[in-house]
PDB file of C-alpha atoms in Angstrom:
ATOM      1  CA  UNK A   1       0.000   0.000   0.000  1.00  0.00           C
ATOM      2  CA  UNK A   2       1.307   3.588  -0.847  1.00  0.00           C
ATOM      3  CA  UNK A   3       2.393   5.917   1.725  1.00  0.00           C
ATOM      4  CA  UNK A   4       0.943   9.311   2.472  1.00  0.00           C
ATOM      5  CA  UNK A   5       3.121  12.153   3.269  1.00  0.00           C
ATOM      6  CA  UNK A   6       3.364  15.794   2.903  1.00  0.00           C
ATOM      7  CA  UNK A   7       4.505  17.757  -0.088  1.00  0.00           C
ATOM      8  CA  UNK A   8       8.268  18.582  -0.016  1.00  0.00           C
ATOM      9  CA  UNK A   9       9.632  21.305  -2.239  1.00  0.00           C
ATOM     10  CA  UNK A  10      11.567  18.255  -4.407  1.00  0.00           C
ATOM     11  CA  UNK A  11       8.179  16.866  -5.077  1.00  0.00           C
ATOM     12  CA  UNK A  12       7.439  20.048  -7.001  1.00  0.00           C
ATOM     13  CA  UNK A  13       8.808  18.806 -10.616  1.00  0.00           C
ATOM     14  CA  UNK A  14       7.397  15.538 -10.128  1.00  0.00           C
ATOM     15  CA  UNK A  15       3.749  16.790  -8.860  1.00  0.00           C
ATOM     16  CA  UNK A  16       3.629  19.194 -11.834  1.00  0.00           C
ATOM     17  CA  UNK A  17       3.712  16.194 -14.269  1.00  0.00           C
ATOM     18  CA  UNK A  18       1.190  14.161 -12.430  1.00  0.00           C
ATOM     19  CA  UNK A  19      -1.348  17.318 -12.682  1.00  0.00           C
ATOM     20  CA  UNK A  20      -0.229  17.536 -16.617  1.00  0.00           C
ATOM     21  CA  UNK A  21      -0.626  13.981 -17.276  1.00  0.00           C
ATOM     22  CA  UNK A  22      -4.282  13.718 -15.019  1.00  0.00           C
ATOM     23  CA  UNK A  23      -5.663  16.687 -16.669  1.00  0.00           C
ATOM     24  CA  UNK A  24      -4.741  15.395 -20.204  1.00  0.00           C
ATOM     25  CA  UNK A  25      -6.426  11.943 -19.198  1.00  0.00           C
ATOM     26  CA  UNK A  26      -9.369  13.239 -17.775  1.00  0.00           C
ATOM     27  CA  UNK A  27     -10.292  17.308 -18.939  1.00  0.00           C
ATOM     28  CA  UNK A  28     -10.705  17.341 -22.383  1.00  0.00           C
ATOM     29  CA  UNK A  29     -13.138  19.899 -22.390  1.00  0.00           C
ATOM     30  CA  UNK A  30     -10.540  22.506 -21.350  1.00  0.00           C
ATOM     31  CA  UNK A  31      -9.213  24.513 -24.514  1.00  0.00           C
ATOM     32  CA  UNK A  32      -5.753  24.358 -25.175  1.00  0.00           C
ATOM     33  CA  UNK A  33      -5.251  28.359 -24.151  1.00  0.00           C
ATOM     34  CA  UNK A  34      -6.872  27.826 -20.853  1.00  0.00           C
ATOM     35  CA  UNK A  35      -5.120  24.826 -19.908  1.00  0.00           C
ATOM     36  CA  UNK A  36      -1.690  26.352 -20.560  1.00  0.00           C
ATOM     37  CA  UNK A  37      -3.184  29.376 -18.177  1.00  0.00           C
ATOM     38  CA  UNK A  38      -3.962  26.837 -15.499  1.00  0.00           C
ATOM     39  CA  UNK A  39      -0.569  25.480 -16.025  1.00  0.00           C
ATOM     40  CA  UNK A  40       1.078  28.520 -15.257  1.00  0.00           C
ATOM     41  CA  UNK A  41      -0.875  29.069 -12.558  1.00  0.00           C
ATOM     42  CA  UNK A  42      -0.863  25.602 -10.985  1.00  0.00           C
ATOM     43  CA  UNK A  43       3.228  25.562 -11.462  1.00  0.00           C
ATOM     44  CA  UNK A  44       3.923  29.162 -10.038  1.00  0.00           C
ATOM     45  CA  UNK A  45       1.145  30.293  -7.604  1.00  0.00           C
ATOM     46  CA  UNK A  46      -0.917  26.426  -6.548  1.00  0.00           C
ATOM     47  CA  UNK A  47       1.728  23.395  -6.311  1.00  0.00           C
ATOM     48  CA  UNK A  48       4.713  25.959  -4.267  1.00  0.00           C
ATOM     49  CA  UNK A  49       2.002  27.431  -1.836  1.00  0.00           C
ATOM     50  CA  UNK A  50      -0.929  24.582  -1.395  1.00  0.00           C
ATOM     51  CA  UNK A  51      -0.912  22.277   1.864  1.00  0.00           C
ATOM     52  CA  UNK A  52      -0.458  18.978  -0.484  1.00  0.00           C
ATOM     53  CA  UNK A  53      -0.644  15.460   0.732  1.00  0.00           C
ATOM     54  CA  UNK A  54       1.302  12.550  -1.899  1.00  0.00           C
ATOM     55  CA  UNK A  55       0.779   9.428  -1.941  1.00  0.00           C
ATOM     56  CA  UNK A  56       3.927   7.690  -2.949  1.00  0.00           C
ATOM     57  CA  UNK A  57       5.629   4.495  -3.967  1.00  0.00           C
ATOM     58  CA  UNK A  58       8.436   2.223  -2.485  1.00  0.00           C
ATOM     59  CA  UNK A  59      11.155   4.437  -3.772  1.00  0.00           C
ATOM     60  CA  UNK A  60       9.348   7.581  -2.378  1.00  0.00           C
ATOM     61  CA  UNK A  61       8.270   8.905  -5.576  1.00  0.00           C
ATOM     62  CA  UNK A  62       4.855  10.615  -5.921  1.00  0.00           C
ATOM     63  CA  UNK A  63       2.147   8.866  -7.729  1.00  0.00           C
ATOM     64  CA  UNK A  64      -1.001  11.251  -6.842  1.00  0.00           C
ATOM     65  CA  UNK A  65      -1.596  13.864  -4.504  1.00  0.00           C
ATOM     66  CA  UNK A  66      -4.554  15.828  -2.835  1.00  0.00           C
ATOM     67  CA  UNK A  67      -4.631  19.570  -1.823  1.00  0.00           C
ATOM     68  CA  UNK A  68      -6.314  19.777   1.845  1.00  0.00           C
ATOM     69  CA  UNK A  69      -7.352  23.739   3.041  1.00  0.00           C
ATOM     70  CA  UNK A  70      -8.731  22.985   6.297  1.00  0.00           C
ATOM     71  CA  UNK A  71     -11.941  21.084   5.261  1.00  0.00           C
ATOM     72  CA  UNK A  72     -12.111  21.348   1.379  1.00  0.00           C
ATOM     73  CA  UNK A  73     -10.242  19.411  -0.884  1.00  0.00           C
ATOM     74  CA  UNK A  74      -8.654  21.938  -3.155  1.00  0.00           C
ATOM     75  CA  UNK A  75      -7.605  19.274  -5.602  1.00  0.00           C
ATOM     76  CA  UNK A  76      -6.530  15.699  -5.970  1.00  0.00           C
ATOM     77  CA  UNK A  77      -4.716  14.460  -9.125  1.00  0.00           C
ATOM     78  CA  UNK A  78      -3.434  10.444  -9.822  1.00  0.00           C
ATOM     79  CA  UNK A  79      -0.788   9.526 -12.305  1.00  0.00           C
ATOM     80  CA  UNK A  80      -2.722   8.284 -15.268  1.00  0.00           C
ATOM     81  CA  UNK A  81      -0.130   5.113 -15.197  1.00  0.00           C
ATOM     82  CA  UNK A  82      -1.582   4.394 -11.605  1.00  0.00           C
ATOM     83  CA  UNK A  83      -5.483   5.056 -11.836  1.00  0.00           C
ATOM     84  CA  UNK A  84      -7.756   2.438 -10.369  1.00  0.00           C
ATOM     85  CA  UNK A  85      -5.552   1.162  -7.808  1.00  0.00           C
ATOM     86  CA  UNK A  86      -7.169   3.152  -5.158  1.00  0.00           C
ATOM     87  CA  UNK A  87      -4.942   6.081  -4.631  1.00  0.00           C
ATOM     88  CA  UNK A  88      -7.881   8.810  -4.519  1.00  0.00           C
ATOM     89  CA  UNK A  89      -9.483   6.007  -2.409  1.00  0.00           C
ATOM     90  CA  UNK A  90      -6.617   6.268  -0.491  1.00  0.00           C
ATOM     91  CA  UNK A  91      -6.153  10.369  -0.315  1.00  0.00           C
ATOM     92  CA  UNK A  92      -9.747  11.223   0.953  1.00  0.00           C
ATOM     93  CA  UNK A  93      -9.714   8.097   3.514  1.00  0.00           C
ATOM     94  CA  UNK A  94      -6.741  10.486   4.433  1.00  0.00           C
ATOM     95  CA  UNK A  95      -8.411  13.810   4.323  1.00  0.00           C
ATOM     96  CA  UNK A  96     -11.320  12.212   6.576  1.00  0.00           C
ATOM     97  CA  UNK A  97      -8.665  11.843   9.007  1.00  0.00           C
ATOM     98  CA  UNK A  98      -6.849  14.650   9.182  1.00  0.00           C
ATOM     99  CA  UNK A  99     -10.019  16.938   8.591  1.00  0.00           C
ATOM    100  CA  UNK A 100     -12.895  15.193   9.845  1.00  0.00           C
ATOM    101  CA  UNK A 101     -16.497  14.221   8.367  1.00  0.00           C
ATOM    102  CA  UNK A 102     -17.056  17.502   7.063  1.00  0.00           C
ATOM    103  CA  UNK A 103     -15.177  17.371   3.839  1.00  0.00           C
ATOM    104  CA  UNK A 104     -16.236  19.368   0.839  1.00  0.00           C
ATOM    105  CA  UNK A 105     -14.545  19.892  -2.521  1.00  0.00           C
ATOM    106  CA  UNK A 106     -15.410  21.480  -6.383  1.00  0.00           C
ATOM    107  CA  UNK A 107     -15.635  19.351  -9.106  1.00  0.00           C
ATOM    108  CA  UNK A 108     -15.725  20.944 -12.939  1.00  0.00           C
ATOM    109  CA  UNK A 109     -19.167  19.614 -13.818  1.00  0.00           C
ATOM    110  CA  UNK A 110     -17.961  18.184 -17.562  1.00  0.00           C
ATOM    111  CA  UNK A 111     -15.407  15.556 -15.416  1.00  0.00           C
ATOM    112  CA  UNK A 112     -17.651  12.876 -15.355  1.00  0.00           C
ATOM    113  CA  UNK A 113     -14.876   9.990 -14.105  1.00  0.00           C
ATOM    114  CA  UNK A 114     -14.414  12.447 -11.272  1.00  0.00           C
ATOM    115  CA  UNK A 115     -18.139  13.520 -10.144  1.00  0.00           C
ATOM    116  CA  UNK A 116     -18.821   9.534 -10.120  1.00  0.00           C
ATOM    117  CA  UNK A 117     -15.658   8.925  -8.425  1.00  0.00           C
ATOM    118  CA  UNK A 118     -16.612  11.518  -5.646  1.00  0.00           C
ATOM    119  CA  UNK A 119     -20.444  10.143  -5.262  1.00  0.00           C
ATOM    120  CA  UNK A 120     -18.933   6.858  -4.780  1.00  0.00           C
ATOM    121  CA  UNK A 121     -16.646   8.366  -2.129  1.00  0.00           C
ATOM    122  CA  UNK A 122     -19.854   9.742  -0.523  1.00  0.00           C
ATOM    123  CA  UNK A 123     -20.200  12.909  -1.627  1.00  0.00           C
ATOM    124  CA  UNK A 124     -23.011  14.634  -2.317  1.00  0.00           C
ATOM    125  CA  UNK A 125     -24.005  18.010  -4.778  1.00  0.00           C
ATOM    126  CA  UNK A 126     -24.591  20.543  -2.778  1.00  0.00           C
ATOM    127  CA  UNK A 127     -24.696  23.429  -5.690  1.00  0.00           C
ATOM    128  CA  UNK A 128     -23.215  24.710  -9.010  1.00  0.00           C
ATOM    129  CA  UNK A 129     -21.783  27.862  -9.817  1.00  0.00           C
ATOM    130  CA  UNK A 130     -21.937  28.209 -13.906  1.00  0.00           C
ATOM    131  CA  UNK A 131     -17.965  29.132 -14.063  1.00  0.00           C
ATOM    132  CA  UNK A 132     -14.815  28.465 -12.141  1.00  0.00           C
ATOM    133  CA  UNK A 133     -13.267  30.395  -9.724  1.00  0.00           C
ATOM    134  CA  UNK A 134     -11.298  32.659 -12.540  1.00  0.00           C
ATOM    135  CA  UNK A 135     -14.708  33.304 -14.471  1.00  0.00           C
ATOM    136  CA  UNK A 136     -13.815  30.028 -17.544  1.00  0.00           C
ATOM    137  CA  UNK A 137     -16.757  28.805 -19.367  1.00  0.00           C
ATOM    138  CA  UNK A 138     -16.353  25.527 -17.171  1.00  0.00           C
ATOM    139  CA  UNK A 139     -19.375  24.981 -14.475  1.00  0.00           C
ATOM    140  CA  UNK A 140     -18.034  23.556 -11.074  1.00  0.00           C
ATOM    141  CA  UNK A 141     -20.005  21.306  -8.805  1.00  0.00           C
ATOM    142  CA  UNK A 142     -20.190  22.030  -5.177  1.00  0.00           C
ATOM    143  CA  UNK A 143     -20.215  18.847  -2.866  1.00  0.00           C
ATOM    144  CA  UNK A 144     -19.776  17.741   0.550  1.00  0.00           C
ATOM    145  CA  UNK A 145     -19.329  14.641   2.421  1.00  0.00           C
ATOM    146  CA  UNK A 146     -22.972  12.733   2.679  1.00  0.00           C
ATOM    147  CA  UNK A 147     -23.657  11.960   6.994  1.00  0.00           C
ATOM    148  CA  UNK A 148     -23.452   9.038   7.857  1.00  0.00           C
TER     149      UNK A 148
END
């Protein structure tokens, strides 16, 4: 079973390709000009600054990893090469733990595999804002943790 640790600043490289290579799998309904402005951002501003848990291998080296702010998962991204081994599983079993029943998180509406992966984790829709948080044409779903 992969570890979970926190994000080091050596991670950085290696977490920037994981988010590349997720968001290629899974959000092709980003256009090419916005995902190379969410690139930017996520190398410069998001990946240096964000509380980020990774789940890692044997050697240590990252596989997926989640962004935690208190009670909302910011993000969570798994290698393509190592989806449906239970990483995400893995990551919000984690951020129950370290944050509690009370999770929440945003989901871009048009990433199906995600929104069923979340429900299946036990989340719930709570609401929809029609664009994400920098104004894109790309609705986000707002969900929290189903009780119990």
């Amino acid at each position: 079973m992969p570890e979970i640790r926190k994000a080091r600043k050596d991670d950085l490289v290696d977490l920037m390709e994981i988010w590349r290579r997720s968001v290629r799998a899974t959000h092709d309904f980003l256009s090419e000009s916005d995902f190379r402005t969410i690139e930017a951002d996520v190398a410069g501003t998001y990946l240096p600054e964000a509380s980020l848990w990774v789940a890692v291998d044997g050697r240590d080296s990252p596989l997926a990893f989640m962004g935690l702010t208190a009670t909302h998962v910011d993000s969570l991204f798994v290698d393509p090469d190592a989806r449906g081994k239970g990483l995400g599983a893995q990551l919000i079993a984690h951020a129950r733990q370290v944050a509690g029943r009370r999770l929440t998180l945003d989901v871009n509406e048009q990433n199906e595999q995600a929104l069923g992966f979340y429900q299946r984790m036990g989340f719930a829709v709570t609401g929809r804002s029609p664009r994400d948080g920098d104004g894109r044409p790309y609705p986000l779903l707002h969900m929290s943790l189903r009780a119990p």
